Amino acid sequence: MRTALADERILMKHGAGGRAMRRLIEDVMMAGLGDGLKPGDIGLRAMDDGAAIRVGDKWLVMTTDSHVVHPIFFPGGDIGRLAVSGTVNDLSMMGATEVLGLTCAVVLEEGFSRDNLIRVQMSMRDTALEAGAPIVTGDTKVMGRGELDGIILNTTGVAITDHIVTDAGLQPGDMLIVTGTIGDHGFAVMTARHNLALEGHLVSDVAPLNGMVRSVLMVAGRDVVAMKDPTRGGVSSAVHEMAAKARVTIVLDEPSIPVSDEARAASELLGIDPLNVANEGKAVIGVRPWAAKAVLAALHAHPLGQRAAIVGQCVDGGASVVLDTGVGRRLLVEPEGEPLPRIC
Ligand code: MG
């Protein structure tokens, strides 16, 4: 069936992680794909962080991601660290923290600096080492000057796990934990791109999360019922997806959501809500209520989870997100997409 989209052009918002992107994927990208998957396997239609295929009594988890961030070097990271972390994190969000291997495909623009390529490559190597995730195969292509903007990096990852965590497992009563301050990556890239002078030093949180997630799963196991990394579209997009899939309402307690002073300043200067801004080193974790304290303690004991906080709880019905501001409650609207394109 031809949809209205057939006559439209693709816009930047279609890659920005919100409603517009999801509609494009549902209307065009998924059509006719994913058939033949065994019942119970998790494929495209689940629109989760990755796919999960049953192999014997274990799960093979796969995910892929292309990276087009601009600028390619930003405070706290670069496109290489982002490409490795993004894929390791999507595997981790499925409960697969032991990464078997990563691929690295690079498309370069004629004229791209060899020194910058070496910097990116070394950053990928260091991040892969940090995550214990070997890069095992790759591909290199070059296109003509002006045919792309410098570099595109694609990484695919595979892992095997005994137990899958989806982004759809929430039930009324479950608690929502955010593993640290939100919006740092998006605001750091925005300020780098526009040379904004801000107080303090805003740095991206980009990091591989598999070690931190492993420690959470070790203390809480199957009481961890849903995970998602709040990348494009930020925490708001992530919790909207989690609420919609589980058909629960998520009540977020705004004052408990951690925001760094630097991100807060950027948010006020730019008029952009940190809830809508990308993170590349954070997870939203849904846990059974009795496990929340133990998970929080495990996070606080990990270097990447120092500022983790319980930020909300699920209640019956609705499939919506409610923001409790401390003085009142309002519906949180799902962002159309990340406020700035090419954030990852
Ligand atoms: Mg993800």
Short mmCIF file of C-alpha atoms and ligand atoms in Angstrom, two decimals:
data_model
loop_
_atom_site.label_atom_id
_atom_site.label_comp_id
_atom_site.label_asym_id
_atom_site.label_seq_id
_atom_site.Cartn_x
_atom_site.Cartn_y
_atom_site.Cartn_z
CA MET A 1 0.00 0.00 0.00
CA ARG A 2 1.35 3.43 -0.90
CA THR A 3 1.02 5.85 1.94
CA ALA A 4 0.95 9.62 1.93
CA LEU A 5 4.67 9.41 2.69
CA ALA A 6 5.32 8.16 -0.86
CA ASP A 7 4.94 11.72 -2.13
CA GLU A 8 6.91 13.38 0.63
CA ARG A 9 10.58 14.07 0.96
CA ILE A 10 12.60 12.90 3.92
CA LEU A 11 13.26 15.69 6.42
CA MET A 12 15.84 15.95 9.19
CA LYS A 13 13.11 15.25 11.76
CA HIS A 14 12.72 11.75 10.28
CA GLY A 15 16.10 10.87 11.80
CA ALA A 16 15.60 12.65 15.10
CA GLY A 17 14.33 9.84 17.28
CA GLY A 18 10.78 10.97 18.04
CA ARG A 19 7.31 10.46 16.62
CA ALA A 20 8.26 11.48 13.07
CA MET A 21 11.04 8.91 12.88
CA ARG A 22 8.89 6.16 14.35
CA ARG A 23 6.15 6.83 11.78
CA LEU A 24 8.67 6.67 8.92
CA ILE A 25 10.04 3.36 10.20
CA GLU A 26 6.56 1.90 10.63
CA ASP A 27 5.19 3.20 7.30
CA VAL A 28 8.21 2.56 5.07
CA MET A 29 11.23 0.85 6.56
CA MET A 30 9.54 -2.15 8.18
CA ALA A 31 7.17 -2.96 5.32
CA GLY A 32 7.60 -6.58 4.29
CA LEU A 33 10.64 -7.12 6.51
CA GLY A 34 11.03 -9.40 9.47
CA ASP A 35 8.80 -12.19 8.17
CA GLY A 36 10.12 -15.64 8.94
CA LEU A 37 11.18 -14.83 12.46
CA LYS A 38 10.29 -17.65 14.86
CA PRO A 39 7.42 -16.95 17.28
CA GLY A 40 8.79 -15.46 20.48
CA ASP A 41 11.86 -13.95 18.79
CA ILE A 42 12.19 -10.19 18.98
CA GLY A 43 12.54 -8.49 15.62
CA LEU A 44 11.92 -5.20 13.83
CA ARG A 45 8.28 -5.03 14.78
CA ALA A 46 9.15 -4.78 18.49
CA MET A 47 11.15 -1.60 17.74
CA ASP A 48 13.34 -2.39 20.70
CA ASP A 49 17.04 -1.51 21.11
CA GLY A 50 18.00 -4.63 19.15
CA ALA A 51 16.79 -7.99 17.90
CA ALA A 52 16.88 -11.23 19.89
CA ILE A 53 16.85 -14.65 18.25
CA ARG A 54 16.56 -17.93 20.14
CA VAL A 55 19.59 -20.20 19.71
CA GLY A 56 19.13 -23.36 21.78
CA ASP A 57 18.38 -22.21 25.32
CA LYS A 58 20.09 -18.84 24.85
CA TRP A 59 19.43 -15.62 22.95
CA LEU A 60 21.55 -14.15 20.19
CA VAL A 61 21.16 -10.37 20.41
CA MET A 62 22.00 -8.12 17.45
CA THR A 63 21.89 -4.39 16.92
CA THR A 64 23.20 -1.88 14.40
CA ASP A 65 23.66 1.87 14.34
CA SER A 66 25.08 4.49 11.97
CA HIS A 67 26.76 7.57 13.37
CA VAL A 68 26.71 10.99 11.74
CA VAL A 69 27.34 13.30 14.69
CA HIS A 70 28.43 16.85 13.89
CA PRO A 71 31.01 17.97 14.93
CA ILE A 72 32.87 14.63 15.03
CA PHE A 73 34.97 15.80 18.01
CA PHE A 74 33.03 17.29 20.93
CA PRO A 75 33.70 17.83 24.65
CA GLY A 76 33.80 14.43 26.32
CA GLY A 77 33.99 12.31 23.21
CA ASP A 78 34.03 11.83 19.46
CA ILE A 79 32.28 9.85 16.74
CA GLY A 80 34.47 6.79 17.41
CA ARG A 81 33.63 6.54 21.11
CA LEU A 82 30.00 7.20 20.23
CA ALA A 83 29.87 4.43 17.62
CA VAL A 84 31.25 1.78 19.96
CA SER A 85 29.27 2.94 23.02
CA GLY A 86 25.99 3.27 21.11
CA THR A 87 26.08 -0.32 19.93
CA VAL A 88 27.37 -1.77 23.21
CA ASN A 89 24.61 0.13 25.01
CA ASP A 90 21.82 -1.11 22.74
CA LEU A 91 22.99 -4.69 23.37
CA SER A 92 23.16 -3.98 27.11
CA MET A 93 19.61 -2.59 27.13
CA MET A 94 18.47 -6.05 25.92
CA GLY A 95 20.25 -7.61 28.90
CA ALA A 96 23.24 -8.71 26.77
CA THR A 97 26.29 -7.27 28.51
CA GLU A 98 28.93 -9.76 27.27
CA VAL A 99 29.65 -8.49 23.76
CA LEU A 100 30.96 -11.20 21.41
CA GLY A 101 32.00 -8.87 18.62
CA LEU A 102 31.45 -5.55 16.91
CA THR A 103 31.74 -4.61 13.26
CA CYS A 104 32.95 -1.25 12.05
CA ALA A 105 32.01 0.09 8.63
CA VAL A 106 33.31 3.50 7.69
CA VAL A 107 32.35 5.73 4.77
CA LEU A 108 34.79 8.59 4.20
CA GLU A 109 34.60 11.72 2.11
CA GLU A 110 37.49 12.34 -0.28
CA GLY A 111 39.75 14.88 1.41
CA PHE A 112 39.03 13.72 4.98
CA SER A 113 42.08 14.22 7.21
CA ARG A 114 44.15 11.09 7.79
CA ASP A 115 45.11 12.42 11.26
CA ASN A 116 41.45 12.76 12.22
CA LEU A 117 40.77 9.24 10.98
CA ILE A 118 43.61 7.96 13.19
CA ARG A 119 42.15 9.87 16.17
CA VAL A 120 38.73 8.32 15.55
CA GLN A 121 40.21 4.85 15.09
CA MET A 122 42.21 5.11 18.33
CA SER A 123 39.13 6.28 20.17
CA MET A 124 37.15 3.29 18.87
CA ARG A 125 39.96 0.98 19.94
CA ASP A 126 40.13 2.47 23.46
CA THR A 127 36.35 2.37 23.94
CA ALA A 128 36.16 -1.21 22.66
CA LEU A 129 38.87 -2.16 25.16
CA GLU A 130 36.99 -0.38 27.97
CA ALA A 131 33.82 -2.31 27.10
CA GLY A 132 35.59 -5.63 26.54
CA ALA A 133 33.96 -5.64 23.10
CA PRO A 134 36.34 -6.67 20.32
CA ILE A 135 35.94 -5.13 16.87
CA VAL A 136 36.20 -8.19 14.65
CA THR A 137 35.36 -7.15 11.09
CA GLY A 138 34.79 -4.00 9.10
CA ASP A 139 34.50 -2.23 5.78
CA THR A 140 35.98 0.97 4.34
CA LYS A 141 34.47 3.03 1.50
CA VAL A 142 35.32 6.45 0.11
CA MET A 143 32.89 8.77 -1.65
CA GLY A 144 33.56 11.94 -3.61
CA ARG A 145 34.05 15.39 -2.17
CA GLY A 146 30.67 16.88 -1.24
CA GLU A 147 28.90 13.53 -1.49
CA LEU A 148 28.82 13.19 2.30
CA ASP A 149 29.98 15.29 5.24
CA GLY A 150 33.36 13.86 6.26
CA ILE A 151 32.64 10.49 7.80
CA ILE A 152 29.84 8.04 8.59
CA LEU A 153 30.55 5.20 10.99
CA ASN A 154 28.35 2.13 11.28
CA THR A 155 28.74 -0.42 14.05
CA THR A 156 26.88 -3.68 14.46
CA GLY A 157 27.14 -5.77 17.59
CA VAL A 158 26.31 -9.32 18.61
CA ALA A 159 26.06 -10.88 22.04
CA ILE A 160 24.63 -13.99 23.66
CA THR A 161 22.58 -13.94 26.83
CA ASP A 162 20.49 -16.34 28.94
CA HIS A 163 17.84 -13.76 29.70
CA ILE A 164 16.39 -10.93 27.60
CA VAL A 165 15.24 -7.61 29.00
CA THR A 166 12.94 -5.75 26.60
CA ASP A 167 11.67 -2.18 26.80
CA ALA A 168 8.09 -3.40 27.17
CA GLY A 169 8.03 -5.17 30.53
CA LEU A 170 6.66 -2.50 32.87
CA GLN A 171 3.70 -3.12 35.16
CA PRO A 172 1.79 -0.84 37.52
CA GLY A 173 3.87 -0.40 40.68
CA ASP A 174 7.27 -0.72 38.93
CA MET A 175 9.83 1.98 39.67
CA LEU A 176 11.76 3.94 37.05
CA ILE A 177 15.44 4.69 37.62
CA VAL A 178 17.62 7.03 35.57
CA THR A 179 21.31 6.18 35.93
CA GLY A 180 22.59 9.78 36.11
CA THR A 181 22.27 13.39 34.94
CA ILE A 182 20.28 13.84 31.75
CA GLY A 183 20.87 15.86 28.57
CA ASP A 184 24.66 16.13 28.87
CA HIS A 185 25.47 14.62 25.47
CA GLY A 186 22.97 16.65 23.46
CA PHE A 187 23.80 19.92 25.16
CA ALA A 188 27.57 19.30 24.81
CA VAL A 189 27.20 18.70 21.06
CA MET A 190 24.92 21.73 20.67
CA THR A 191 27.35 24.05 22.43
CA ALA A 192 30.31 22.64 20.47
CA ARG A 193 28.47 23.06 17.18
CA HIS A 194 27.42 26.63 17.84
CA ASN A 195 30.47 27.71 19.84
CA LEU A 196 28.25 28.78 22.71
CA ALA A 197 30.04 30.27 25.69
CA LEU A 198 28.57 28.75 28.82
CA GLU A 199 29.50 28.75 32.47
CA GLY A 200 31.23 25.57 33.58
CA HIS A 201 32.38 22.81 31.29
CA LEU A 202 29.64 20.84 29.62
CA VAL A 203 30.83 17.38 28.58
CA SER A 204 29.09 14.52 26.84
CA ASP A 205 28.34 11.46 28.95
CA VAL A 206 29.18 9.08 26.08
CA ALA A 207 30.33 5.77 27.58
CA PRO A 208 29.81 2.03 27.22
CA LEU A 209 27.29 0.93 29.85
CA ASN A 210 27.64 -2.85 29.76
CA GLY A 211 29.71 -3.02 32.96
CA MET A 212 27.21 -0.91 34.88
CA VAL A 213 24.23 -2.86 33.54
CA ARG A 214 25.98 -6.12 34.43
CA SER A 215 26.23 -5.01 38.06
CA VAL A 216 22.53 -4.09 38.08
CA LEU A 217 21.51 -7.46 36.64
CA MET A 218 23.74 -9.19 39.17
CA VAL A 219 21.86 -7.71 42.13
CA ALA A 220 18.34 -7.67 40.70
CA GLY A 221 18.18 -10.33 37.95
CA ARG A 222 14.66 -10.78 36.68
CA ASP A 223 13.36 -7.92 38.83
CA VAL A 224 14.87 -5.70 36.11
CA VAL A 225 11.85 -5.64 33.81
CA ALA A 226 12.58 -2.98 31.19
CA MET A 227 15.57 -1.00 29.96
CA LYS A 228 16.14 1.65 27.35
CA ASP A 229 18.97 4.06 26.60
CA PRO A 230 17.52 7.56 26.27
CA THR A 231 19.43 8.67 23.17
CA ARG A 232 17.70 10.80 20.50
CA GLY A 233 14.57 12.40 21.94
CA GLY A 234 16.00 12.00 25.43
CA VAL A 235 14.34 10.54 28.51
CA SER A 236 10.96 11.82 27.34
CA SER A 237 11.02 9.75 24.13
CA ALA A 238 12.30 6.69 25.98
CA VAL A 239 9.63 6.71 28.69
CA HIS A 240 6.87 7.44 26.17
CA GLU A 241 7.91 4.33 24.24
CA MET A 242 8.12 2.25 27.41
CA ALA A 243 4.68 3.45 28.61
CA ALA A 244 3.04 2.85 25.22
CA LYS A 245 4.44 -0.67 24.82
CA ALA A 246 3.47 -1.76 28.34
CA ARG A 247 0.16 0.17 28.35
CA VAL A 248 0.93 1.77 31.69
CA THR A 249 1.08 5.39 32.75
CA ILE A 250 4.48 6.56 33.96
CA VAL A 251 4.45 9.32 36.56
CA LEU A 252 7.79 11.16 36.52
CA ASP A 253 8.78 13.14 39.59
CA GLU A 254 10.49 16.13 37.97
CA PRO A 255 12.43 17.36 41.03
CA SER A 256 14.15 13.96 41.39
CA ILE A 257 15.42 13.87 37.80
CA PRO A 258 19.17 14.58 37.97
CA VAL A 259 20.40 17.47 35.78
CA SER A 260 23.95 18.85 35.99
CA ASP A 261 24.38 22.58 36.66
CA GLU A 262 25.98 22.94 33.23
CA ALA A 263 23.12 21.19 31.41
CA ARG A 264 20.62 23.25 33.42
CA ALA A 265 22.36 26.47 32.32
CA ALA A 266 22.38 25.33 28.68
CA SER A 267 18.74 24.34 28.94
CA GLU A 268 17.76 27.78 30.21
CA LEU A 269 19.88 29.60 27.63
CA LEU A 270 18.52 27.56 24.70
CA GLY A 271 14.97 27.11 26.01
CA ILE A 272 15.19 23.34 25.55
CA ASP A 273 13.89 20.88 28.16
CA PRO A 274 16.66 18.45 29.24
CA LEU A 275 14.02 15.70 29.16
CA ASN A 276 14.03 15.96 25.34
CA VAL A 277 17.82 15.99 24.93
CA ALA A 278 20.01 13.02 23.98
CA ASN A 279 22.12 10.98 26.39
CA GLU A 280 24.82 8.53 25.29
CA GLY A 281 25.86 7.13 28.66
CA LYS A 282 22.60 6.74 30.56
CA ALA A 283 19.91 4.11 30.93
CA VAL A 284 16.29 4.23 32.01
CA ILE A 285 15.73 1.09 34.05
CA GLY A 286 12.35 -0.27 35.14
CA VAL A 287 12.44 -2.49 38.22
CA ARG A 288 9.98 -4.26 40.48
CA PRO A 289 9.36 -1.99 43.51
CA TRP A 290 11.09 -4.28 46.01
CA ALA A 291 14.31 -4.27 43.94
CA ALA A 292 14.60 -0.49 43.51
CA LYS A 293 16.83 0.12 46.53
CA ALA A 294 19.30 -2.63 45.67
CA VAL A 295 19.53 -1.47 42.06
CA LEU A 296 20.12 2.11 43.17
CA ALA A 297 22.86 0.97 45.55
CA ALA A 298 24.53 -1.06 42.77
CA LEU A 299 24.41 1.98 40.49
CA HIS A 300 25.84 4.30 43.13
CA ALA A 301 28.72 1.86 43.60
CA HIS A 302 29.61 2.10 39.89
CA PRO A 303 31.61 5.05 38.51
CA LEU A 304 29.01 5.68 35.76
CA GLY A 305 26.01 5.54 38.12
CA GLN A 306 27.02 8.00 40.84
CA ARG A 307 24.03 10.26 40.31
CA ALA A 308 21.43 7.58 39.62
CA ALA A 309 17.99 8.33 41.03
CA ILE A 310 14.51 6.89 41.25
CA VAL A 311 12.54 9.27 39.04
CA GLY A 312 9.11 7.75 38.68
CA GLN A 313 6.63 4.97 39.08
CA CYS A 314 4.15 3.16 36.85
CA VAL A 315 0.43 3.32 37.52
CA ASP A 316 -2.54 1.60 35.90
CA GLY A 317 -3.84 2.34 32.45
CA GLY A 318 -3.45 5.07 29.92
CA ALA A 319 -0.12 4.47 28.15
CA SER A 320 0.87 8.05 28.87
CA VAL A 321 3.51 9.99 30.75
CA VAL A 322 2.61 12.40 33.54
CA LEU A 323 5.09 14.93 34.88
CA ASP A 324 4.76 15.76 38.56
CA THR A 325 6.51 19.13 38.84
CA GLY A 326 6.27 19.28 42.63
CA VAL A 327 3.51 21.91 42.45
CA GLY A 328 1.17 20.10 40.09
CA ARG A 329 0.80 17.41 37.48
CA ARG A 330 0.61 17.67 33.70
CA LEU A 331 0.74 15.33 30.73
CA LEU A 332 4.22 15.20 29.22
CA VAL A 333 3.96 15.48 25.44
CA GLU A 334 6.17 13.14 23.43
CA PRO A 335 8.75 15.15 21.49
CA GLU A 336 8.42 15.13 17.70
CA GLY A 337 12.17 14.45 17.67
CA GLU A 338 15.50 15.53 19.07
CA PRO A 339 15.65 19.36 18.99
CA LEU A 340 18.93 19.26 17.09
CA PRO A 341 19.72 16.93 14.18
CA ARG A 342 22.93 14.86 13.88
CA ILE A 343 23.40 14.40 17.60
CA CYS A 344 24.73 10.84 17.26
MG MG B 1 18.62 2.25 22.18
#
